[in-house]
Coordinates of C-alpha atoms in Angstrom, one line a residue:
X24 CA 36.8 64.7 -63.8
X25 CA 39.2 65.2 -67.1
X26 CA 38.2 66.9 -69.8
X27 CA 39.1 65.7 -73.5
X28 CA 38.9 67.1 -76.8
X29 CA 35.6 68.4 -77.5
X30 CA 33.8 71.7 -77.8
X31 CA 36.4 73.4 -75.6
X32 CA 39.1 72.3 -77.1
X33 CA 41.1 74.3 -79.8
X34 CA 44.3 73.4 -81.2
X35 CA 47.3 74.8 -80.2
X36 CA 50.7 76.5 -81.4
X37 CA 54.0 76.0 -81.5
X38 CA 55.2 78.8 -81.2
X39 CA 53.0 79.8 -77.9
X40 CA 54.0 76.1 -76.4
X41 CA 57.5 78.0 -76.7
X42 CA 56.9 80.8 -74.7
X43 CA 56.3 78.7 -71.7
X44 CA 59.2 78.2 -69.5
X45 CA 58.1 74.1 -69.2
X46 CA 58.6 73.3 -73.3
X47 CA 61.3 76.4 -74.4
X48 CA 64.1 74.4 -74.1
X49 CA 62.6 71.5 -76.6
X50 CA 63.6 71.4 -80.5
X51 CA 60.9 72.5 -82.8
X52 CA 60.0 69.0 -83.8
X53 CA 59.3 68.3 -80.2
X54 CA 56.7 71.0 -79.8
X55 CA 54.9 70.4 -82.9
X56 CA 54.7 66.4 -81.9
X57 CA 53.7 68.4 -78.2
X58 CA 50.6 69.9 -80.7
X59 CA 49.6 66.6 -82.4
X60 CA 49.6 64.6 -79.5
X61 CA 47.8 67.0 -77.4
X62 CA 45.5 69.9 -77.3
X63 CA 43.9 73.7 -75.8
X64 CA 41.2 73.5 -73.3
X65 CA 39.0 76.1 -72.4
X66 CA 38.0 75.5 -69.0
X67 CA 35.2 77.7 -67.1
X68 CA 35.0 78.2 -63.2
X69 CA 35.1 75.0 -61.3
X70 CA 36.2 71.5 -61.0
X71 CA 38.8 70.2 -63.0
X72 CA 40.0 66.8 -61.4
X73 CA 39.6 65.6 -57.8
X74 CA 42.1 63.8 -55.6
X75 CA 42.0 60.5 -55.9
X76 CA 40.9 59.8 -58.9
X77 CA 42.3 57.8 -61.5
X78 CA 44.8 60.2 -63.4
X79 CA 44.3 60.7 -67.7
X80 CA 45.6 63.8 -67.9
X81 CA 48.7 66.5 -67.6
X82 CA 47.5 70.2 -67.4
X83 CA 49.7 72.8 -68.1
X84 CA 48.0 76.5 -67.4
X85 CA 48.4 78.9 -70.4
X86 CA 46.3 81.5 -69.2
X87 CA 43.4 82.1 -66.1
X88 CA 44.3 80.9 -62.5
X89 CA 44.4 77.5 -60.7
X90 CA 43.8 76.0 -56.9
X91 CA 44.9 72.8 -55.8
X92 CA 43.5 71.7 -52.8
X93 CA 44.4 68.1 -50.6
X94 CA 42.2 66.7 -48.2
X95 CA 43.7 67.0 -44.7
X96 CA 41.2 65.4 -41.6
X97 CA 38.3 65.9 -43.9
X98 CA 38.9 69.0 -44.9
X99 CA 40.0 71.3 -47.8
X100 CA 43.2 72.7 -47.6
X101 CA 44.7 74.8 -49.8
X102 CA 48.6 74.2 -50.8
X103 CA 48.8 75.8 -54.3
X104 CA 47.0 79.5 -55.4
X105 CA 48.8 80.6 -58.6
X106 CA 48.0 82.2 -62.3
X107 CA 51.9 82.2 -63.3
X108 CA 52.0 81.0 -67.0
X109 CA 53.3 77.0 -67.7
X110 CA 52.7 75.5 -63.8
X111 CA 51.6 72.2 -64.4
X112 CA 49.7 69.7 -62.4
X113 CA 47.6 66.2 -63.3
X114 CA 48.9 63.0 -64.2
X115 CA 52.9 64.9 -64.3
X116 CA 53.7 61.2 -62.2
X117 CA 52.4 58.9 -65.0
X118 CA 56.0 58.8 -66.1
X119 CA 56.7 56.8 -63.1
X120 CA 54.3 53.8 -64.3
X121 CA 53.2 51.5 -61.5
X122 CA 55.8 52.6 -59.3
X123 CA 53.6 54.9 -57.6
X124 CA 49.8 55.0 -57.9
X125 CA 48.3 56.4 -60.9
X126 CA 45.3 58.8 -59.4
X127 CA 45.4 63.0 -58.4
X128 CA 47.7 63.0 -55.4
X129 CA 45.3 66.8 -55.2
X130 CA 42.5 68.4 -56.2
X131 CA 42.6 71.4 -59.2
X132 CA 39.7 74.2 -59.7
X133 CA 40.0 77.3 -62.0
X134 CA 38.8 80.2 -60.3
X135 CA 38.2 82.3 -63.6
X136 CA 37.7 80.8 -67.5
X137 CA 41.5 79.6 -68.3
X138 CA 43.1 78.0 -71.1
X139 CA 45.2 74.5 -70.5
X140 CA 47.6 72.6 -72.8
X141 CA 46.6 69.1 -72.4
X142 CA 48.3 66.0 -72.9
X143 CA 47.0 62.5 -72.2
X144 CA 49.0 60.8 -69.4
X145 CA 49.8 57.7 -71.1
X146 CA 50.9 59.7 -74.1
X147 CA 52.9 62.5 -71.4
X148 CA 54.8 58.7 -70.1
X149 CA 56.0 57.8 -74.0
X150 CA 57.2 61.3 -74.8
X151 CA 59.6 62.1 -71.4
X152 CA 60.8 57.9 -71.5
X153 CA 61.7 59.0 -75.6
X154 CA 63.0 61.9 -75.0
X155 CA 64.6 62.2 -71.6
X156 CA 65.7 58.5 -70.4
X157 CA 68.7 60.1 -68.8
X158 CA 66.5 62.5 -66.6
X159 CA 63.8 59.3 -66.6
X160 CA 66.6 57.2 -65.2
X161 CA 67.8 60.1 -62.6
X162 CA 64.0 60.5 -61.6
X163 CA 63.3 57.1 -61.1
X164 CA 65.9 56.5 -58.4
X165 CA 65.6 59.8 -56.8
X166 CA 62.1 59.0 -55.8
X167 CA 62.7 55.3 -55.0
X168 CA 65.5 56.3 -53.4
X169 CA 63.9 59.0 -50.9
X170 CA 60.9 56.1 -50.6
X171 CA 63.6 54.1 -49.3
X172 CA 65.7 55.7 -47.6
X173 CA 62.5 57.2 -45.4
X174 CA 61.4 53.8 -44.7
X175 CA 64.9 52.9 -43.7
X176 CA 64.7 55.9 -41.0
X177 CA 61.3 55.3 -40.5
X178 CA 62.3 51.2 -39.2
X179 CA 65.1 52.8 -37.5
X180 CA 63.2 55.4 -35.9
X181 CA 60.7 52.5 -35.0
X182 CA 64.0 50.3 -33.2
X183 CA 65.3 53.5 -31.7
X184 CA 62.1 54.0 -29.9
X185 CA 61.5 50.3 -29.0
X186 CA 65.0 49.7 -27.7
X187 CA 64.3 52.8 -25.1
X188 CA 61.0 51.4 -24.1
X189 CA 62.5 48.1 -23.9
X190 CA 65.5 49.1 -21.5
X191 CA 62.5 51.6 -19.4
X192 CA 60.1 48.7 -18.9
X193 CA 63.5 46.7 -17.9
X194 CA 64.3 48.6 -15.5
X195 CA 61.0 49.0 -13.9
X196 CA 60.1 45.8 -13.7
X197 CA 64.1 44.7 -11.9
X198 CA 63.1 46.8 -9.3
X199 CA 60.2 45.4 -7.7
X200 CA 61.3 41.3 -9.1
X201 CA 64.8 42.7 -6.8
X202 CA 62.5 43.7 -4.4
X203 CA 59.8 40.6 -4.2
X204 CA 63.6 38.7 -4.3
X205 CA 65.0 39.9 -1.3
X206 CA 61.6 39.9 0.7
X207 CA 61.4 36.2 0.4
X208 CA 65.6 35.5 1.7
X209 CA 64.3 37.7 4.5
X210 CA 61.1 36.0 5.0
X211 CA 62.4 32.5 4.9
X212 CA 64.6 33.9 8.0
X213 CA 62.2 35.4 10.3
X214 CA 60.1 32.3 9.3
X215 CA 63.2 30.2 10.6
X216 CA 63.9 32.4 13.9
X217 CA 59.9 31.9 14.7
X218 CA 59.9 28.4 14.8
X219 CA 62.7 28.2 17.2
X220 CA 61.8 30.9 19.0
X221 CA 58.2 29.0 19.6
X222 CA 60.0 26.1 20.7
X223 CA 62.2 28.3 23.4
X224 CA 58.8 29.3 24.6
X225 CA 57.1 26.2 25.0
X226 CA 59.7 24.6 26.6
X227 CA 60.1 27.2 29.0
X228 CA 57.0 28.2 31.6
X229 CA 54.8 29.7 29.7
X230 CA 51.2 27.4 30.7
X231 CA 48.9 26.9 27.7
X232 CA 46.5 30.0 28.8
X233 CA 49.1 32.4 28.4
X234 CA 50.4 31.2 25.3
X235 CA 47.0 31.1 24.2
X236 CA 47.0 34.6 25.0
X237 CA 50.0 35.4 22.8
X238 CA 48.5 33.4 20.1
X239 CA 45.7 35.9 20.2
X240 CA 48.0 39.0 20.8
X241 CA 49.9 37.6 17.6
X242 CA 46.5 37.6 15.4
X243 CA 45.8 40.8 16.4
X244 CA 49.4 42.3 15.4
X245 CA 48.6 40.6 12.3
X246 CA 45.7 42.9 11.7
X247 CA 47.1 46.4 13.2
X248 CA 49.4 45.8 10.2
X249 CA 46.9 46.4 7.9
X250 CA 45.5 48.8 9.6
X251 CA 48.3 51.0 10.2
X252 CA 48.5 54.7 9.6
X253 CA 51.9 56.5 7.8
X254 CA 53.1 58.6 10.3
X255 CA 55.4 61.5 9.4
X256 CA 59.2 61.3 10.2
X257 CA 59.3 63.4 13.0
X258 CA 56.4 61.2 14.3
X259 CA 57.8 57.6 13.2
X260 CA 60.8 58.9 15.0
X261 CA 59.2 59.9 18.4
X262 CA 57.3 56.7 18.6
X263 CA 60.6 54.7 18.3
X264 CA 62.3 56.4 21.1
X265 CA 59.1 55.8 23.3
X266 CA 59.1 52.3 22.7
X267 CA 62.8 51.8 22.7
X268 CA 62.8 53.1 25.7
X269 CA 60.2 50.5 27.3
X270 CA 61.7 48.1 25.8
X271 CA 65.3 49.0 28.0
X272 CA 62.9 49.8 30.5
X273 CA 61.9 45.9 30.5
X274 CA 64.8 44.4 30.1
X275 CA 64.6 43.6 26.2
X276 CA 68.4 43.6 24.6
X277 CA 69.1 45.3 21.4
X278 CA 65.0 46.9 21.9
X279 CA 66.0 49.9 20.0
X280 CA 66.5 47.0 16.7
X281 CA 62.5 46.4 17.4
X282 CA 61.2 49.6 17.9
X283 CA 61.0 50.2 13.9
X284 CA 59.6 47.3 13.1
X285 CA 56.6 47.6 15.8
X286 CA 56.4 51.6 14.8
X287 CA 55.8 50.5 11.0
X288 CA 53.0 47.9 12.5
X289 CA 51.4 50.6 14.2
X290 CA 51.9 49.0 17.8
X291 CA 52.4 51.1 20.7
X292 CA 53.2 50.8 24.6
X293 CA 49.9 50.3 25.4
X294 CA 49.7 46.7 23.2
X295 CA 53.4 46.1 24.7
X296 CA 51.9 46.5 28.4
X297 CA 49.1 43.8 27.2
X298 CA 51.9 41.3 26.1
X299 CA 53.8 42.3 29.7
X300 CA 50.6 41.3 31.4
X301 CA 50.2 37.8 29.6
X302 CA 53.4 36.5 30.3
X303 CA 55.9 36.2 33.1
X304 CA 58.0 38.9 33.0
X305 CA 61.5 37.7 34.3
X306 CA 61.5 34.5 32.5
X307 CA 59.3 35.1 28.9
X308 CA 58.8 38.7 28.0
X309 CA 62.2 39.1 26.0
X310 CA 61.2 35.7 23.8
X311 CA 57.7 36.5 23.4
X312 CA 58.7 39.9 22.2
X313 CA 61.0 38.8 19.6
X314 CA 58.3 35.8 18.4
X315 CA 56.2 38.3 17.9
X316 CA 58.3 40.9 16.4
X317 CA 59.1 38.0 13.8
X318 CA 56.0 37.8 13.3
X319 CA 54.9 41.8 12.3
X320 CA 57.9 41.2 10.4
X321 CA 56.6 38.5 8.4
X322 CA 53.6 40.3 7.8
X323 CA 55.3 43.4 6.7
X324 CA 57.5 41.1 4.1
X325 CA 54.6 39.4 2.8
X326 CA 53.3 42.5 2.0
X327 CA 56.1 43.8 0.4
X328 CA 56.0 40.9 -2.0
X329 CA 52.6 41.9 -2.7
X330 CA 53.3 45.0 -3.6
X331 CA 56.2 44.1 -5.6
X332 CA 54.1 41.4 -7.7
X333 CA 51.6 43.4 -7.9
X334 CA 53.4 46.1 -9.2
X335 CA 55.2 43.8 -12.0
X336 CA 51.9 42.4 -13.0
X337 CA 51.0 46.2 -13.6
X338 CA 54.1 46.9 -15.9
X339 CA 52.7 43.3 -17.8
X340 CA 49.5 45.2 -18.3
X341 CA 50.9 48.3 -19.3
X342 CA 53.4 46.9 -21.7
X343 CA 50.3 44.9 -23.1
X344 CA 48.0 47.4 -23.5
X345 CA 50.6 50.0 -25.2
X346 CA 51.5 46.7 -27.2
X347 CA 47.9 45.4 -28.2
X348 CA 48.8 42.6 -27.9
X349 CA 46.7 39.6 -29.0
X350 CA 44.2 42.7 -30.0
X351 CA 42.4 43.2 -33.4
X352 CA 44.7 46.5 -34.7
X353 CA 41.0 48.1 -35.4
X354 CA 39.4 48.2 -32.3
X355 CA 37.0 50.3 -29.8
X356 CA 39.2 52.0 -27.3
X357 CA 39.3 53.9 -24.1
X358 CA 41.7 57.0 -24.6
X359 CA 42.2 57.1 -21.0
X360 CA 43.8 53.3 -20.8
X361 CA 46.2 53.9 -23.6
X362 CA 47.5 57.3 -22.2
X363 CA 48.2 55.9 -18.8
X364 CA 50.0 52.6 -20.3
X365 CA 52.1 55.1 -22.3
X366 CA 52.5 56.9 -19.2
X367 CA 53.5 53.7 -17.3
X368 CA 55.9 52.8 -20.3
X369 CA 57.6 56.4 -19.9
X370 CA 57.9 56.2 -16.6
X371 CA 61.4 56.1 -16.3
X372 CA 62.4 58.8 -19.2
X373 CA 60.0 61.4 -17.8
X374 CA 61.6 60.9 -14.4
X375 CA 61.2 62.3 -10.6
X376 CA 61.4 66.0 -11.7
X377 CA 58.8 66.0 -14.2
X378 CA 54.6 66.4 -12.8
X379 CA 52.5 64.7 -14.9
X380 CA 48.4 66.3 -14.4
X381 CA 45.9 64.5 -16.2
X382 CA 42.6 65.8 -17.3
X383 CA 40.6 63.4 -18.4
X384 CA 37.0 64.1 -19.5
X385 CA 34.9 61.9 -18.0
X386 CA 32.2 62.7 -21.0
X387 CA 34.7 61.2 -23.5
X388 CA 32.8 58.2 -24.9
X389 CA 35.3 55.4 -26.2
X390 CA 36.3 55.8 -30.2
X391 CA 37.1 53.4 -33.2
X392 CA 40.8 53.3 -33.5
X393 CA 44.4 51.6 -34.2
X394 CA 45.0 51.4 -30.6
X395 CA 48.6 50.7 -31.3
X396 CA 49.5 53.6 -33.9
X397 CA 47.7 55.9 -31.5
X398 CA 50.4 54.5 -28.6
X399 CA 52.8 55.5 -31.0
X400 CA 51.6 59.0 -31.5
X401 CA 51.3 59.6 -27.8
X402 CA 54.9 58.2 -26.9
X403 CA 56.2 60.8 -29.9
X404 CA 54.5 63.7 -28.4
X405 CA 55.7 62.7 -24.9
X406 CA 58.8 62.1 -25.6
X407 CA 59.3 65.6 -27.4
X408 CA 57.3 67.4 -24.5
X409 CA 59.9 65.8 -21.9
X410 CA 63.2 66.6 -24.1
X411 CA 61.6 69.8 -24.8
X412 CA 61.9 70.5 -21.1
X413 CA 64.9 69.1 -20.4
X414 CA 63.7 66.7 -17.7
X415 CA 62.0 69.5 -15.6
X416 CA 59.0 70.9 -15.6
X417 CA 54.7 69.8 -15.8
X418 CA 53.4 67.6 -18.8
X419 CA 50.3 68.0 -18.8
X420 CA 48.2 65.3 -20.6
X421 CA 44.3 65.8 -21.2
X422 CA 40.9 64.8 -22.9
X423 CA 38.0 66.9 -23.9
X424 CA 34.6 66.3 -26.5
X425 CA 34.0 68.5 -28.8
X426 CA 31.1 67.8 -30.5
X427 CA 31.7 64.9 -32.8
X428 CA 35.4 64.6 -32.3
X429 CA 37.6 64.3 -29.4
X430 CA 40.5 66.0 -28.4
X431 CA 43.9 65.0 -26.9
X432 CA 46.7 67.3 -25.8
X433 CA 50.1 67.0 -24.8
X434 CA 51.3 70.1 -23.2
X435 CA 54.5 71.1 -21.6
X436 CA 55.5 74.1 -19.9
X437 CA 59.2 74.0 -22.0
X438 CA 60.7 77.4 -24.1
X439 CA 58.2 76.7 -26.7
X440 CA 58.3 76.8 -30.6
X441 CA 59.5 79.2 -32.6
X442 CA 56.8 80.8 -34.8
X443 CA 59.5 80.7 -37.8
X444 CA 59.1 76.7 -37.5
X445 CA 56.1 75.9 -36.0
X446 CA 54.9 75.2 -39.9
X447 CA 57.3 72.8 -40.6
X448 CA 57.6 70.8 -37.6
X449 CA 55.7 68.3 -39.1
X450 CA 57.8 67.7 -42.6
X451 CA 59.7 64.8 -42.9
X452 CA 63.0 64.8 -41.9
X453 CA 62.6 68.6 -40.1
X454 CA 64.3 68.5 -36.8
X455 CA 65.9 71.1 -34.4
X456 CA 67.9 68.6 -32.3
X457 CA 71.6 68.2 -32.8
X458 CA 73.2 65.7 -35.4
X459 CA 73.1 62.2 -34.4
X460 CA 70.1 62.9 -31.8
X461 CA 66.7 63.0 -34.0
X462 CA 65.8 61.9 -37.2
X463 CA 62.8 64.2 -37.8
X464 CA 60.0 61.3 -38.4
X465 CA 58.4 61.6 -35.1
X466 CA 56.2 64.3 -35.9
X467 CA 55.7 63.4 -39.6
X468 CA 54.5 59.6 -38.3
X469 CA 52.4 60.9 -35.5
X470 CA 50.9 63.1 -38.1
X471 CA 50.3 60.8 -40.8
X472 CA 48.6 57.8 -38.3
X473 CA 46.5 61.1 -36.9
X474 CA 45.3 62.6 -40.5
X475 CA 45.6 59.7 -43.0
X476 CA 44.9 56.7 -40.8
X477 CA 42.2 58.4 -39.0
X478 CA 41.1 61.1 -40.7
X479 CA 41.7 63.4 -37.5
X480 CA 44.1 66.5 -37.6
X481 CA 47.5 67.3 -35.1
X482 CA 48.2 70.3 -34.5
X483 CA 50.7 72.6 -32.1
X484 CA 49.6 75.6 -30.3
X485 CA 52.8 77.2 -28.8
X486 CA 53.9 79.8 -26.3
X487 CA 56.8 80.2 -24.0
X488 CA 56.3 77.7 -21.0
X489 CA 52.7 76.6 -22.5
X490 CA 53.3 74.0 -25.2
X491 CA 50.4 71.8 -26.7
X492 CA 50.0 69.7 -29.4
X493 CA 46.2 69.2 -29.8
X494 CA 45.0 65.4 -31.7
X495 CA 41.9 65.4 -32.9
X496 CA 40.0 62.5 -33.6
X497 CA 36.4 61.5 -34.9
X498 CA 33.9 60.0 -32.3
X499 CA 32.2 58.0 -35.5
X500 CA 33.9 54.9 -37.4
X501 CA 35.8 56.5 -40.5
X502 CA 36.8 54.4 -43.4
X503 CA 40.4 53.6 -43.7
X504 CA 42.5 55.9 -45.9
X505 CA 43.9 53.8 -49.0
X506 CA 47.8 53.7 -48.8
X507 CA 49.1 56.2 -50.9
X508 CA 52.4 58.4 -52.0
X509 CA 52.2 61.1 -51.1
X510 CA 54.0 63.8 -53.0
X511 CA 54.1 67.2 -54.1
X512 CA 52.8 69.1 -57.3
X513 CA 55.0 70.5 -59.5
X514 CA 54.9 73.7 -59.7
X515 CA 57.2 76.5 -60.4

C-alpha cells in the first residue's frame, strides 16, 4: 500500500533534506519546492508497498531501517537490509513514464518505527524532467539501450544455439539417409545377380523337387536372419574360417567372400550340409550357394534400410518434440520425453566420450508447462555441463518428486564452480568463457523461463567432479507471470 499525508505525516525541513547525501547537491529553492511538494511519514513496523503494485510514491529513509524483498519461485527473498540515511526506493522509475511499467519492481517493510520523505511519483517525474533533462536524457537511453542491446544478444544467443542444433540434427540425419542410400544401389544389385542366377539354375539340372527344396532352404535363411545372435569378434572370426573352409572344401570359388555374409545371417555348416544334400553337387552347389547368399544379402540390406529409416524418422520426432511443433506453447508434458529429444538433439556435441545416465523417476507425474522454453533450459544446462568437461566425462541427467514440485538435474563430473562465482553465474551477461565464445545469457534465460515463467527456482550445487544444477518446478498449474522489467533498486 502507499501511505499519504495524514496523521503520520509531518512536514519537513530544508535544511534536514540537505543533510541527505540524495538532495545536498540541489539549490535552496529546490529543497524547499522538495518540502512543498512532498512530505515526513512516520511509518511503524510492517508493510509499506508490495511488488507489483501500481507505484504512487518515492520513499526516501530519514531515519529507522528498511527491507526490500522480491518474489523469486514463490518465495521471499531478501536483496536489500539497510538503515543508512537517504537510500531510496518506490516509484524512483516513474521518471521513465510508460517506458517501463509503473508498479514496485520489490517489496519494502520497516523493521522498527522510521521516518520517510515522501514525494508523489507523478510529482517525483515533473521535478527530475525540470530539473535534470540532461541526466533525464542520459538515463533514458542508458536503460533503452541495455533493454536493447540484451535483446540483441538474447536473439543472437537464440541463432547461435539454433544454428548448432541445426548443423547437429544435419549431420545425424546424413548419416543413416547415406546409409538407407547406399543399401538400396546395393540391393538393386544382389536383386539383379538373383534373378540371373535363378535362371542359371533352372536351366541347368536341378528337377523341380530340389529346387523346391532350395526354395524352402531360402525361406528359412530368411528367417535365421532375424533370428541371429551378435557374436563377438573373436567368434564372428572363427565361424568364417570354418565355413570358408567348407566352402574350398566344396569347390565354391572366392567362398572366403561368402563366409561373412552367412556368419552375419547366423548360418552355419550344418544348414550348408542341408543345401549339399538337396542339390547335385558337381553341377549346382556353387550357383545355389551364391542365389542364396544373394539372398541373406538382400535380407541383410533390407534391414539396414530399416534401420536407417527408422532411425531418421526418430531424429523427425526428436527435432519435433524439442520443437513443439504444431503444439499449444502451454501444454501438459512428460519431463522424460523432452529430456531425451534434447538428448537426441545433442547427440552430436556431447559425443562418443561423454556417458550420459538417466534417472528418471518413475513417480514423476506429468506437469503444466512451456514445453519449448523448458527444451531451451535443458539444452543450456547441457551444453554448459558438456563444455564444462571438455568433451569427457558422465552427465548425468535425472528426475525426482518432491512433494508438490519436481525436480530436474543436470550434473557433470567437470572441475566444478568456484564458490567466489557460484552467486553470480546467473546475472546477465556473467560469463567465465573466453572473449568471442559466450555471451553470458544462457544461464540468466534458463533462469528467468524457470522462476518467472514458471514460478519454479534453478539453482547450482557445486563440487569438484560433482556438478548439478537442480530446476525445480510446481506439479500444480501456476498462473503466468505478467511481463515485466526487471530492475534493481536504488540504493546507495
Amino acid at each position: 500500500m502507499s501511505l499519504q499525508s495524514g496523521p503520520g505525516s509531518l512536514r519537513c525541513s530544508p535544511e534536514e533534506l540537505k543533510t541527505l547525501f540524495l538532495f545536498e547537491k540541489l539549490s535552496d529553492e529546490q529543497v524547499e519546492k522538495l518540502c512543498r511538494e512532498g512530505h515526513i511519514e512516520i511509518i511503524e513496523p510492517g508493510p509499506v508497498f508490495s511488488e507489483g503494485e501500481p507505484a504512487t510514491c518515492f520513499y526516501v529513509l530519514m531515519d529507522g531501517s528498511l527491507v526490500l524483498t522480491k518474489n523469486s519461485g514463490g518465495e521471499e527473498m531478501v536483496i536489500s537490509r539497510t538503515s543508512q540515511r537517504g537510500v531510496y526506493a518506490g516509484a524512483w522509475q516513474a521518471y521513465l513514464r510508460d517506458r517501463v511499467p509503473q508498479t514496485y519492481p520489490s517489496s519494502m517493510r520497516t523493521t522498527e518505527t522510521s521516518r520517510f520523505f515522501v514525494l508523489d511519483a507523478e510529482c517525483f517525474a515533473e521535478i527530475v524532467e525540470e530539473w535534470f533533462p540532461m541526466a533525464l536524457h542520459l538515463l533514458e537511453g542508458l536503460f533503452v539501450g541495455a533493454l536493447n542491446t540484451k535483446q540483441i544478444v538474447d536473439q543472437r544467443e537464440r541463432l547461435l544455439a539454433l544454428g548448432s542444433l541445426s548443423a547437429g540434427l544435419t549431420h545425424e540425419l546424413n548419416n543413416p539417409a547415406a546409409a538407407a542410400v547406399r543399401a538400396t544401389d546395393a540391393l538393386r544389385d544382389r536383386v539383379a545377380h538373383m534373378r540371373q542366377k535363378l535362371k542359371m539354375m533352372a536351366n541347368g539340372s536341378l528337377d523341380p523337387a530340389s529346387l523346391t527344396s532350395l526354395v524352402g532352404l531360402q525361406e528359412e535363411a530368411v528367417e535365421l536372419v532375424a533370428k541371429a545372435p551378435k557374436l563377438s569378434p573373436l567368434e564372428a572370426s572363427d565361424a568364417e574360417d570354418e565355413l570358408g573352409d567348407w566352402l574350398d572344401d566344396h569347390g565354391i570359388a572366392g567362398g572366403w567372400d561368402l563366409a561373412p555374409t552367412f556368419v552375419q545371417a547366423g548360418l552355419d555348416i550344418a544348414w550348408l550340409d542341408k543345401v549339399a544334400a538337396t542339390v547335385d553337387e558337381s553341377k549346382t552347389l556353387e550357383g545355389a550357394i551364391r542365389w542364396l547368399n544373394y539372398t541373406v544379402e538382400t535380407e541383410l540390406l533390407m534391414n539396414e534400410i530399416a534401420d536407417s529409416t527408422t532411425r531418421v524418422s526418430t531424429l523427425v520426432g526428436a527435432a519435433k518434440q524439442y520443437s513443439q511443433m504444431d503444439r499449444a506453447p502451454y501444454q501438459t508434458i512428460d519431463l522424460r520425453e523432452l529430456l531425451d529429444s534434447t538428448l537426441v538433439m545433442l547427440a552430436r556435441k556431447i559425443g562418443d566420450d561423454i556417458s550420459v545416465v538417466k534417472e528418471y523417476d518413475p513417480a514423476v507425474p506429468p506437469i503444466p508447462a512451456y514445453a519449448a522454453e523448458l527444451n531451451q533450459v535443458w539444452t543450456n544446462l547441457v551444453d554448459n555441463a558438456v563444455q564444462a568437461m571438455n568433451g569427457v566425462g558422465t552427465l548425468t541427467v535425472a528426475t525426482r518428486l518432491d512433494h508438490d514440485h519436481v525436480l530436474v538435474e543436470i550434473g557433470d563430473t567437470g572441475p566444478g564452480v568456484p564458490e567466489d562465482i557460484r552467486s553470480r553465474i546467473f546475472e546477465p551477461f556473467f560469463t567465465t568463457k573466453p572473449v568471442g565464445e559466450g555471451t553470458g545469457l544462457g544461464l540468466d534465460i534458463s533462469w528467468r523461463i524457470v522462476v518467472k515463467k514458471h514460478h519454479g527456482d534453478l539453482r547450482v550445487e557445486s563440487e569438484p567432479g560433482n556438478t548439478r544444477f537442480v530446476v525445480r518446478l510446481p506439479v500444480e498449474p501456476a498462473t503466468e507471470a505478467e511481463p515485466t522489467t526487471e530492475t534493481t533498486e536504488g540504493e546507495s
